Short mmCIF file of C-alpha atoms and ligand atoms in Angstrom, two decimals:
data_model
loop_
_atom_site.label_atom_id
_atom_site.label_comp_id
_atom_site.label_asym_id
_atom_site.label_seq_id
_atom_site.Cartn_x
_atom_site.Cartn_y
_atom_site.Cartn_z
CA MET A 111 73.49 -51.04 -70.85
CA SER A 112 74.73 -50.05 -74.36
CA GLU A 113 75.28 -46.45 -75.46
CA ALA A 114 72.18 -46.76 -77.57
CA THR A 115 70.06 -47.49 -74.54
CA LEU A 116 69.62 -44.99 -71.76
CA SER A 117 67.62 -45.47 -68.68
CA ALA A 118 65.52 -42.96 -66.76
CA ASP A 119 62.97 -42.86 -63.98
CA VAL A 120 60.89 -40.45 -66.05
CA ALA A 121 61.26 -39.97 -69.83
CA ILE A 122 59.53 -37.01 -71.47
CA VAL A 123 58.75 -36.51 -75.16
CA GLY A 124 58.97 -32.76 -75.79
CA GLY A 125 60.98 -30.08 -74.03
CA GLY A 126 58.60 -27.12 -74.50
CA ILE A 127 57.10 -25.35 -71.49
CA MET A 128 55.22 -28.48 -70.36
CA GLY A 129 58.15 -30.89 -70.69
CA SER A 130 60.65 -28.43 -69.22
CA ALA A 131 58.44 -27.30 -66.33
CA LEU A 132 57.77 -30.96 -65.54
CA ALA A 133 61.50 -31.81 -65.66
CA PHE A 134 62.09 -28.85 -63.35
CA TRP A 135 59.47 -29.88 -60.80
CA ILE A 136 60.39 -33.57 -60.74
CA THR A 137 64.06 -32.83 -60.14
CA ARG A 138 63.13 -30.16 -57.60
CA LEU A 139 60.81 -32.45 -55.64
CA ASP A 140 63.07 -35.51 -55.88
CA PRO A 141 66.68 -34.65 -56.75
CA ARG A 142 67.53 -38.38 -57.08
CA CYS A 143 64.99 -38.93 -59.84
CA VAL A 144 66.63 -39.44 -63.26
CA VAL A 145 64.75 -37.39 -65.86
CA VAL A 146 65.43 -37.51 -69.61
CA VAL A 147 63.75 -35.02 -71.95
CA VAL A 148 63.72 -35.93 -75.66
CA GLU A 149 63.51 -32.77 -77.77
CA ARG A 150 64.04 -32.72 -81.52
CA ASP A 151 64.60 -28.98 -81.86
CA PRO A 152 66.50 -27.17 -79.11
CA SER A 153 65.89 -23.89 -80.98
CA TYR A 154 62.13 -24.35 -80.42
CA ALA A 155 61.47 -22.77 -83.83
CA ARG A 156 58.02 -24.37 -84.17
CA ALA A 157 57.21 -24.96 -80.51
CA SER A 158 54.08 -23.18 -79.24
CA SER A 159 55.95 -22.12 -76.14
CA ALA A 160 58.23 -19.91 -78.22
CA LEU A 161 55.42 -18.50 -80.38
CA SER A 162 52.69 -17.57 -77.91
CA ALA A 163 51.34 -14.22 -76.78
CA ALA A 164 52.40 -15.12 -73.22
CA GLY A 165 49.32 -13.76 -71.52
CA ILE A 166 47.93 -14.78 -68.16
CA ARG A 167 44.35 -14.15 -67.07
CA GLN A 168 42.01 -14.99 -64.24
CA GLN A 169 38.79 -14.62 -66.24
CA TYR A 170 37.83 -18.24 -66.87
CA THR A 171 34.50 -20.03 -66.67
CA THR A 172 35.67 -23.21 -64.94
CA GLU A 173 36.72 -23.13 -61.30
CA ILE A 174 39.79 -25.27 -61.91
CA ASN A 175 41.18 -22.80 -64.44
CA VAL A 176 40.66 -19.92 -62.02
CA ARG A 177 42.41 -21.87 -59.25
CA ILE A 178 45.31 -22.70 -61.59
CA SER A 179 45.62 -19.04 -62.59
CA GLN A 180 45.64 -17.91 -58.97
CA ALA A 181 48.51 -20.29 -58.27
CA SER A 182 50.28 -19.44 -61.54
CA ILE A 183 50.31 -15.70 -60.96
CA ALA A 184 51.71 -16.31 -57.48
CA PHE A 185 54.46 -18.42 -59.07
CA LEU A 186 55.24 -15.80 -61.74
CA ARG A 187 55.40 -12.97 -59.21
CA ASP A 188 57.88 -15.01 -57.24
CA ALA A 189 59.67 -16.63 -60.20
CA GLN A 190 63.09 -15.48 -59.14
CA ARG A 191 62.84 -17.50 -55.94
CA HIS A 192 61.59 -20.65 -57.70
CA LEU A 193 63.87 -20.50 -60.71
CA ASP A 194 67.32 -19.02 -61.11
CA ARG A 195 68.40 -15.41 -61.45
CA SER A 196 67.49 -15.28 -65.14
CA ALA A 197 63.85 -15.36 -64.09
CA ALA A 198 64.30 -11.82 -62.82
CA SER A 199 63.76 -10.70 -66.39
CA LEU A 200 60.38 -12.34 -66.94
CA GLY A 201 58.90 -8.88 -67.34
CA LEU A 202 55.51 -9.64 -65.82
CA ARG A 203 53.09 -6.75 -66.44
CA GLU A 204 49.75 -6.97 -64.70
CA SER A 205 47.86 -4.72 -67.10
CA GLY A 206 44.61 -6.72 -67.10
CA TYR A 207 42.35 -8.39 -69.64
CA LEU A 208 39.31 -6.45 -70.85
CA TYR A 209 36.41 -8.56 -72.12
CA LEU A 210 33.81 -6.59 -74.09
CA ALA A 211 30.22 -7.52 -74.89
CA THR A 212 27.41 -6.04 -76.99
CA ALA A 213 23.82 -6.42 -75.79
CA ALA A 214 23.75 -9.92 -77.27
CA GLY A 215 26.56 -11.16 -75.00
CA ALA A 216 26.06 -8.93 -71.93
CA GLU A 217 24.05 -11.36 -69.85
CA ARG A 218 26.59 -14.13 -70.42
CA LEU A 219 29.50 -11.84 -69.55
CA GLN A 220 27.69 -10.66 -66.43
CA ALA A 221 27.09 -14.27 -65.30
CA ARG A 222 30.78 -15.07 -65.79
CA TRP A 223 31.80 -11.92 -63.88
CA ARG A 224 29.57 -12.96 -60.95
CA ARG A 225 31.06 -16.43 -60.88
CA GLN A 226 34.62 -15.14 -61.10
CA ARG A 227 33.99 -12.72 -58.23
CA ALA A 228 32.61 -15.59 -56.15
CA LEU A 229 35.88 -17.44 -56.79
CA GLY A 230 37.92 -14.49 -55.53
CA VAL A 231 38.93 -12.98 -58.87
CA GLU A 232 39.48 -9.23 -58.71
CA VAL A 233 37.52 -8.20 -61.77
CA ALA A 234 35.56 -4.99 -62.36
CA ARG A 235 32.24 -4.69 -64.17
CA LEU A 236 32.17 -1.69 -66.50
CA GLU A 237 29.08 -0.31 -68.19
CA ARG A 238 29.22 1.54 -71.49
CA ALA A 239 29.72 4.94 -69.85
CA ASP A 240 32.51 3.56 -67.65
CA LEU A 241 34.19 2.05 -70.70
CA ALA A 242 33.98 5.31 -72.65
CA ALA A 243 35.34 7.33 -69.74
CA ARG A 244 38.15 4.93 -68.89
CA PHE A 245 39.22 4.17 -72.47
CA PRO A 246 38.55 7.33 -74.52
CA TRP A 247 40.08 5.74 -77.66
CA LEU A 248 37.42 2.98 -77.64
CA ALA A 249 34.33 3.07 -79.92
CA ALA A 250 31.85 2.05 -77.23
CA ASN A 251 28.50 2.89 -78.84
CA ASP A 252 27.47 -0.71 -79.52
CA LEU A 253 28.92 -2.04 -76.25
CA ALA A 254 26.77 -2.96 -73.27
CA LEU A 255 29.32 -4.30 -70.80
CA GLY A 256 32.97 -4.94 -70.11
CA THR A 257 34.87 -6.84 -67.44
CA LEU A 258 38.39 -5.79 -66.52
CA GLY A 259 40.81 -7.87 -64.47
CA LEU A 260 42.30 -5.66 -61.77
CA ARG A 261 45.05 -7.97 -60.54
CA GLY A 262 46.71 -11.15 -61.69
CA GLU A 263 46.22 -10.61 -65.41
CA GLY A 264 48.62 -9.41 -68.06
CA TRP A 265 51.61 -10.81 -69.90
CA PHE A 266 55.22 -11.83 -69.46
CA ASP A 267 58.27 -13.08 -71.36
CA GLY A 268 57.13 -16.53 -72.54
CA PRO A 269 60.41 -17.70 -74.13
CA GLY A 270 62.16 -16.37 -71.00
CA LEU A 271 60.00 -18.60 -68.80
CA LEU A 272 60.71 -21.61 -71.03
CA ALA A 273 64.47 -20.91 -70.94
CA ALA A 274 64.39 -20.48 -67.15
CA PHE A 275 62.55 -23.78 -66.59
CA ALA A 276 64.86 -25.65 -69.00
CA SER A 277 68.10 -24.25 -67.60
CA GLN A 278 67.03 -24.82 -64.01
CA ALA A 279 65.87 -28.37 -64.83
CA ARG A 280 69.31 -29.05 -66.33
CA ALA A 281 71.04 -27.50 -63.33
CA GLN A 282 69.03 -29.88 -61.11
CA GLY A 283 70.20 -32.88 -63.17
CA ALA A 284 67.61 -33.36 -65.93
CA ARG A 285 69.20 -34.54 -69.17
CA TYR A 286 68.02 -33.15 -72.53
CA LEU A 287 68.55 -35.51 -75.48
CA ARG A 288 68.44 -33.96 -78.91
CA GLY A 289 66.52 -36.34 -81.13
CA GLU A 290 63.24 -37.25 -82.75
CA ALA A 291 61.10 -39.71 -80.82
CA VAL A 292 59.41 -42.07 -83.27
CA GLY A 293 57.66 -44.64 -81.11
CA PHE A 294 57.48 -46.54 -77.84
CA SER A 295 58.90 -49.86 -76.78
CA GLY A 296 56.55 -52.23 -74.98
CA SER A 297 52.83 -51.59 -74.99
CA GLY A 298 49.81 -51.01 -72.75
CA PRO A 299 50.71 -51.69 -69.10
CA HIS A 300 54.15 -52.91 -70.26
CA LEU A 301 55.21 -49.74 -72.02
CA ASP A 302 58.89 -49.37 -71.16
CA GLY A 303 60.62 -46.85 -73.34
CA ILE A 304 60.84 -44.21 -76.04
CA ARG A 305 62.42 -45.10 -79.38
CA LEU A 306 64.38 -42.41 -81.22
CA ALA A 307 64.87 -42.06 -84.98
CA ASP A 308 68.63 -42.67 -84.63
CA GLY A 309 68.02 -46.04 -82.96
CA ARG A 310 68.55 -44.99 -79.36
CA ILE A 311 66.06 -46.11 -76.75
CA VAL A 312 65.28 -44.37 -73.47
CA ARG A 313 64.03 -47.04 -71.07
CA SER A 314 61.61 -45.84 -68.43
CA ALA A 315 58.58 -47.00 -66.49
CA ALA A 316 57.11 -43.49 -66.61
CA ILE A 317 56.77 -41.90 -70.03
CA VAL A 318 55.27 -38.45 -70.56
CA ASN A 319 53.63 -37.08 -73.66
CA ALA A 320 54.58 -33.38 -73.61
CA ALA A 321 54.58 -33.02 -77.38
CA GLY A 322 52.28 -29.99 -77.52
CA PRO A 323 50.51 -29.70 -80.89
CA TRP A 324 52.06 -33.04 -81.89
CA ALA A 325 50.58 -34.86 -78.90
CA ARG A 326 48.12 -36.89 -80.96
CA THR A 327 50.94 -38.39 -83.05
CA VAL A 328 52.74 -39.45 -79.88
CA ALA A 329 49.55 -40.90 -78.34
CA ARG A 330 48.95 -42.91 -81.52
CA TRP A 331 52.15 -44.87 -80.83
CA ALA A 332 50.16 -46.37 -77.95
CA GLY A 333 47.03 -46.77 -80.06
CA ILE A 334 45.31 -43.77 -78.43
CA GLU A 335 43.47 -41.22 -80.58
CA LEU A 336 43.96 -38.22 -78.26
CA PRO A 337 41.59 -35.37 -79.25
CA VAL A 338 44.36 -32.79 -79.68
CA SER A 339 44.90 -30.96 -82.95
CA ALA A 340 47.31 -28.30 -84.20
CA ARG A 341 45.37 -25.11 -84.91
CA ARG A 342 47.37 -22.35 -86.50
CA ARG A 343 47.11 -18.91 -84.95
CA THR A 344 48.71 -15.84 -86.50
CA VAL A 345 50.02 -13.07 -84.27
CA TYR A 346 50.18 -9.71 -86.08
CA VAL A 347 52.64 -7.00 -85.05
CA ILE A 348 51.04 -3.63 -85.66
CA ASP A 349 52.36 -0.09 -85.68
CA CYS A 350 49.91 2.64 -84.74
CA PRO A 351 51.00 6.27 -84.49
CA SER A 352 48.59 7.00 -81.63
CA ARG A 353 49.41 5.76 -78.15
CA LEU A 354 46.41 4.13 -76.49
CA ALA A 355 46.69 5.01 -72.82
CA GLY A 356 45.95 2.11 -70.50
CA LEU A 357 45.24 -0.51 -73.20
CA PRO A 358 45.00 -3.87 -71.44
CA LEU A 359 44.68 -7.12 -73.39
CA LEU A 360 41.35 -6.39 -75.05
CA ILE A 361 39.02 -9.12 -76.30
CA ASP A 362 36.44 -7.80 -78.74
CA PRO A 363 32.96 -9.32 -79.14
CA SER A 364 33.93 -10.05 -82.78
CA GLY A 365 36.67 -12.37 -81.49
CA PHE A 366 39.92 -10.47 -82.02
CA TRP A 367 42.34 -9.66 -79.22
CA ILE A 368 44.98 -6.94 -79.00
CA ARG A 369 47.55 -5.77 -76.49
CA PRO A 370 50.61 -3.48 -76.39
CA GLU A 371 54.04 -5.01 -77.05
CA GLY A 372 56.90 -2.54 -76.59
CA ALA A 373 56.48 0.29 -79.10
CA TYR A 374 53.96 -1.76 -81.10
CA TYR A 375 50.79 -3.79 -80.61
CA ILE A 376 50.19 -7.48 -81.15
CA ALA A 377 46.82 -8.89 -82.13
CA GLY A 378 45.12 -12.01 -83.45
CA TYR A 379 41.76 -13.66 -84.04
CA PRO A 380 40.34 -17.18 -84.26
CA PRO A 381 40.30 -18.05 -87.98
CA THR A 382 37.51 -19.76 -89.89
CA PRO A 383 37.89 -22.38 -91.18
CA ASP A 384 40.19 -23.59 -88.42
CA GLU A 385 41.75 -26.68 -89.93
CA ASP A 386 44.17 -29.08 -88.23
CA GLY A 387 47.84 -28.73 -89.16
CA ALA A 388 47.72 -25.78 -91.59
CA PRO A 389 51.26 -24.85 -92.71
CA LEU A 390 53.01 -22.86 -90.02
CA GLU A 391 53.14 -19.60 -91.98
CA PRO A 392 51.39 -16.38 -90.99
CA ASP A 393 48.09 -15.65 -92.70
CA TYR A 394 49.09 -12.19 -93.94
CA ALA A 395 45.90 -11.80 -95.99
CA GLY A 396 43.84 -12.13 -92.80
CA PHE A 397 45.17 -8.80 -91.56
CA GLU A 398 43.58 -6.83 -94.41
CA SER A 399 40.45 -8.89 -94.77
CA VAL A 400 39.50 -9.62 -91.15
CA LEU A 401 41.59 -8.05 -88.43
CA TRP A 402 42.20 -4.50 -89.60
CA PRO A 403 38.54 -3.65 -90.37
CA ALA A 404 37.41 -5.04 -87.01
CA LEU A 405 40.23 -3.26 -85.16
CA ALA A 406 39.56 0.09 -86.81
CA GLU A 407 35.88 -0.20 -86.00
CA ARG A 408 36.57 -0.79 -82.30
CA ILE A 409 39.60 1.52 -81.99
CA PRO A 410 39.37 4.22 -84.71
CA ALA A 411 43.03 5.22 -84.17
CA PHE A 412 43.91 1.95 -85.93
CA GLU A 413 42.60 3.29 -89.24
CA SER A 414 46.13 4.60 -89.76
CA ALA A 415 47.84 1.44 -88.44
CA ARG A 416 50.43 -0.52 -90.43
CA LEU A 417 51.36 -4.17 -90.30
CA ARG A 418 54.98 -4.52 -89.16
CA GLY A 419 55.25 -8.29 -89.26
CA ALA A 420 53.59 -11.50 -88.14
CA TRP A 421 54.34 -14.97 -86.86
CA ALA A 422 52.33 -18.16 -86.56
CA GLY A 423 52.21 -20.93 -83.99
CA TYR A 424 49.93 -23.83 -83.20
CA TYR A 425 47.36 -23.90 -80.43
CA GLU A 426 47.43 -27.48 -79.11
CA MET A 427 43.65 -27.56 -79.21
CA ASN A 428 41.73 -30.09 -77.15
CA ASP A 429 38.78 -30.62 -79.48
CA PHE A 430 36.85 -32.45 -76.74
CA ASP A 431 36.42 -29.61 -74.22
CA GLN A 432 39.23 -27.02 -74.67
CA ASN A 433 40.93 -27.82 -71.38
CA GLY A 434 44.16 -29.49 -70.37
CA LEU A 435 44.35 -33.30 -70.30
CA LEU A 436 46.43 -34.55 -67.40
CA GLY A 437 47.30 -37.96 -65.97
CA THR A 438 47.03 -41.51 -67.30
CA LEU A 439 44.42 -43.80 -68.87
CA PRO A 440 43.48 -47.12 -67.22
CA ASP A 441 44.97 -49.35 -69.96
CA HIS A 442 48.18 -47.34 -70.12
CA PRO A 443 49.24 -46.63 -66.53
CA ARG A 444 52.84 -45.82 -67.56
CA LEU A 445 51.94 -43.19 -70.16
CA TRP A 446 51.31 -39.73 -68.71
CA PHE A 447 49.61 -36.90 -70.57
CA ILE A 448 50.13 -33.16 -70.18
CA ASN A 449 48.38 -32.00 -73.32
CA GLY A 450 45.59 -30.03 -74.94
CA PHE A 451 45.82 -26.71 -73.11
CA SER A 452 44.09 -24.95 -76.00
CA GLY A 453 45.80 -21.57 -75.98
CA HIS A 454 46.24 -21.20 -72.21
CA GLY A 455 49.11 -23.60 -71.58
CA LEU A 456 51.96 -21.19 -71.08
CA GLN A 457 50.31 -19.54 -68.08
CA GLN A 458 49.19 -22.88 -66.64
CA ALA A 459 52.50 -24.72 -67.05
CA PRO A 460 54.08 -23.77 -63.70
CA VAL A 461 51.08 -25.23 -61.84
CA VAL A 462 49.95 -28.17 -63.97
CA ALA A 463 53.53 -29.40 -64.33
CA ARG A 464 54.00 -29.24 -60.57
CA GLY A 465 50.77 -31.21 -60.15
CA LEU A 466 51.79 -33.89 -62.64
CA ALA A 467 55.20 -34.16 -60.98
CA GLU A 468 53.41 -34.81 -57.67
CA ARG A 469 51.19 -37.47 -59.28
CA ILE A 470 54.17 -39.24 -60.84
CA LEU A 471 56.36 -39.09 -57.73
CA PHE A 472 53.86 -39.39 -54.88
CA GLY A 473 50.76 -40.83 -56.51
CA ARG A 474 48.56 -37.83 -55.68
CA TYR A 475 48.25 -34.07 -56.00
CA ARG A 476 49.77 -32.40 -52.96
CA THR A 477 49.44 -28.67 -53.56
CA LEU A 478 46.44 -28.04 -55.83
CA ASP A 479 43.93 -30.77 -56.67
CA LEU A 480 43.96 -30.98 -60.47
CA SER A 481 41.78 -34.05 -60.76
CA ALA A 482 39.18 -31.99 -62.70
CA LEU A 483 41.66 -32.03 -65.60
CA ASP A 484 42.13 -35.80 -65.50
CA VAL A 485 42.41 -37.26 -69.00
CA THR A 486 39.96 -39.99 -67.96
CA ARG A 487 37.13 -37.46 -68.35
CA TRP A 488 37.71 -37.68 -72.10
CA ALA A 489 37.68 -41.49 -72.05
CA ASP A 490 34.48 -41.39 -69.95
CA ASP A 491 32.88 -38.68 -72.10
CA ARG A 492 32.52 -36.20 -69.22
CA PRO A 493 33.48 -32.85 -70.78
CA LEU A 494 34.63 -29.94 -68.63
CA GLN A 495 33.89 -27.15 -71.05
CA GLU A 496 35.90 -23.94 -70.77
CA MET A 497 33.87 -21.18 -72.44
CA ASN A 498 36.51 -18.43 -72.30
CA VAL A 499 38.92 -19.64 -74.98
CA ILE A 500 40.56 -16.78 -76.86
C1 LIG B 888 49.81 -17.76 -81.23
C2 LIG B 888 49.70 -18.37 -79.87
C3 LIG B 888 49.35 -17.57 -78.79
C4 LIG B 888 49.27 -18.14 -77.52
N1 LIG B 888 49.00 -17.32 -76.47
C5 LIG B 888 49.00 -17.83 -75.22
C6 LIG B 888 48.81 -16.98 -74.12
O1 LIG B 888 48.63 -15.77 -74.26
N2 LIG B 888 48.83 -17.53 -72.89
C7 LIG B 888 49.01 -18.87 -72.70
O2 LIG B 888 48.99 -19.32 -71.56
N3 LIG B 888 49.20 -19.70 -73.73
C8 LIG B 888 49.20 -19.21 -74.99
N4 LIG B 888 49.39 -20.03 -76.04
C9 LIG B 888 49.43 -21.48 -75.81
C10 LIG B 888 50.77 -21.94 -75.31
O3 LIG B 888 51.77 -21.45 -76.14
C11 LIG B 888 50.76 -23.47 -75.29
O4 LIG B 888 49.65 -23.92 -74.53
C12 LIG B 888 52.03 -24.05 -74.65
O5 LIG B 888 53.16 -23.40 -75.15
C13 LIG B 888 52.10 -25.54 -74.92
O6 LIG B 888 53.35 -26.00 -74.49
P1 LIG B 888 53.87 -27.44 -74.84
O7 LIG B 888 55.14 -27.63 -74.13
O8 LIG B 888 52.77 -28.41 -74.61
O9 LIG B 888 54.06 -27.42 -76.43
P2 LIG B 888 55.32 -26.93 -77.30
O10 LIG B 888 55.87 -25.65 -76.78
O11 LIG B 888 54.91 -26.96 -78.73
O12 LIG B 888 56.41 -28.03 -77.03
C14 LIG B 888 56.30 -29.31 -77.55
C15 LIG B 888 57.69 -29.76 -77.89
O13 LIG B 888 57.64 -31.15 -78.23
C16 LIG B 888 58.61 -31.36 -79.22
N5 LIG B 888 58.25 -32.59 -79.90
C17 LIG B 888 57.05 -32.90 -80.44
N6 LIG B 888 57.07 -34.14 -80.97
C18 LIG B 888 58.33 -34.62 -80.76
C19 LIG B 888 58.97 -35.84 -81.09
N7 LIG B 888 58.34 -36.80 -81.77
N8 LIG B 888 60.26 -36.00 -80.73
C20 LIG B 888 60.92 -35.02 -80.06
N9 LIG B 888 60.37 -33.84 -79.73
C21 LIG B 888 59.08 -33.65 -80.08
C22 LIG B 888 58.52 -30.14 -80.11
O14 LIG B 888 59.72 -29.94 -80.86
C23 LIG B 888 58.28 -29.04 -79.08
O15 LIG B 888 59.48 -28.39 -78.70
C24 LIG B 888 49.49 -19.52 -77.33
C25 LIG B 888 49.84 -20.32 -78.42
C26 LIG B 888 49.96 -19.75 -79.67
C27 LIG B 888 50.35 -20.62 -80.83
#
């Protein structure tokens, strides 16, 4: 085989958290398996995995997402054992997520709380008086209800997790190729490789689309119009002179979220309009016009807050039902998807990547049944709607 042609058992487009966690699990479960990861930017400057808020929560509306989170938090708590020593610094803080509702949303929040409790989530129901007593800095007058995760929710070092997966995958034999994938060789059931811009080809009978917000472009090489778009989200870094004791990750009924980050706070909100592929620059104007007024209304101490900085990344949004798309499609049995995690991919990566590794290597899920996320549900028009998307 010429230098320009490499061969692999599994070839992955994209070395973000999905591609790297998958490379890690495949080489962990089958050390003889040859894995090649094609990544165009080893600095991950635009990759979602390097630009996220790195939160993990249990408060979902679909059972599968709760089950994934239960397994993910177990993995993160024990990361040092699974990964290498560097994982010791993942900085997991289980400070909780606090969902707030006014009267208009209280019934819905209550129904979700009931369901989550039935699934074993440790989540407290707080009425207005409880909220005011527990969080004295909160303007609670218009609030009717809150739900607070008591265990298994918080945040961690996202880039640290990516680095730990990638370095451990390499240590286990996975090969990272720096290069831009531009197409496939073969087609349909005969797909047999990834073509790179510099002319190299990675031959493989198992090809994985782990291209994050760029997943639709990659799927198009096989003639598939995957419903994944790149939705810009700005994360604002805010300085506030007052310390807000016990602030978890708070999700306001107006849509914004905020949490502590070192000496500062980070916050964001879902923008409208929410177009596909907006330039990857922070929306600084949105701080003054949208976020700050809403923040100061909910937490009056933020009236004297200042914007310290901001960054932007893409949610790899599944426009079909806002849940991950996993597995293969009937006409393309050699093309695997691990896409569309819609703002909750970093926390799910340890578990969904393990599941996909099991499917690729053994033909079935062995640890957690992830068939609810099968990409065929999109082809069959059977949405699995997740209502709690932040
Ligand atoms: C602002 C923000 C906040 C978020 N907050 C959270 C959170 O709190 N919790 C959570 O769980 N998730 C969160 N997410 C979502 C999370 O970051 C993503 O779900 C996850 O990182 C997706 O990982 P990925 O590997 O699929 O994509 P990426 O990390 O984007 O990786 C894809 C990689 O593919 C490479 N690539 C693409 N096309 C090609 C090609 N043609 N050739 C070679 N390489 C290619 C890219 O360079 C990139 O490195 C957030 C995302 C954003 C943007």
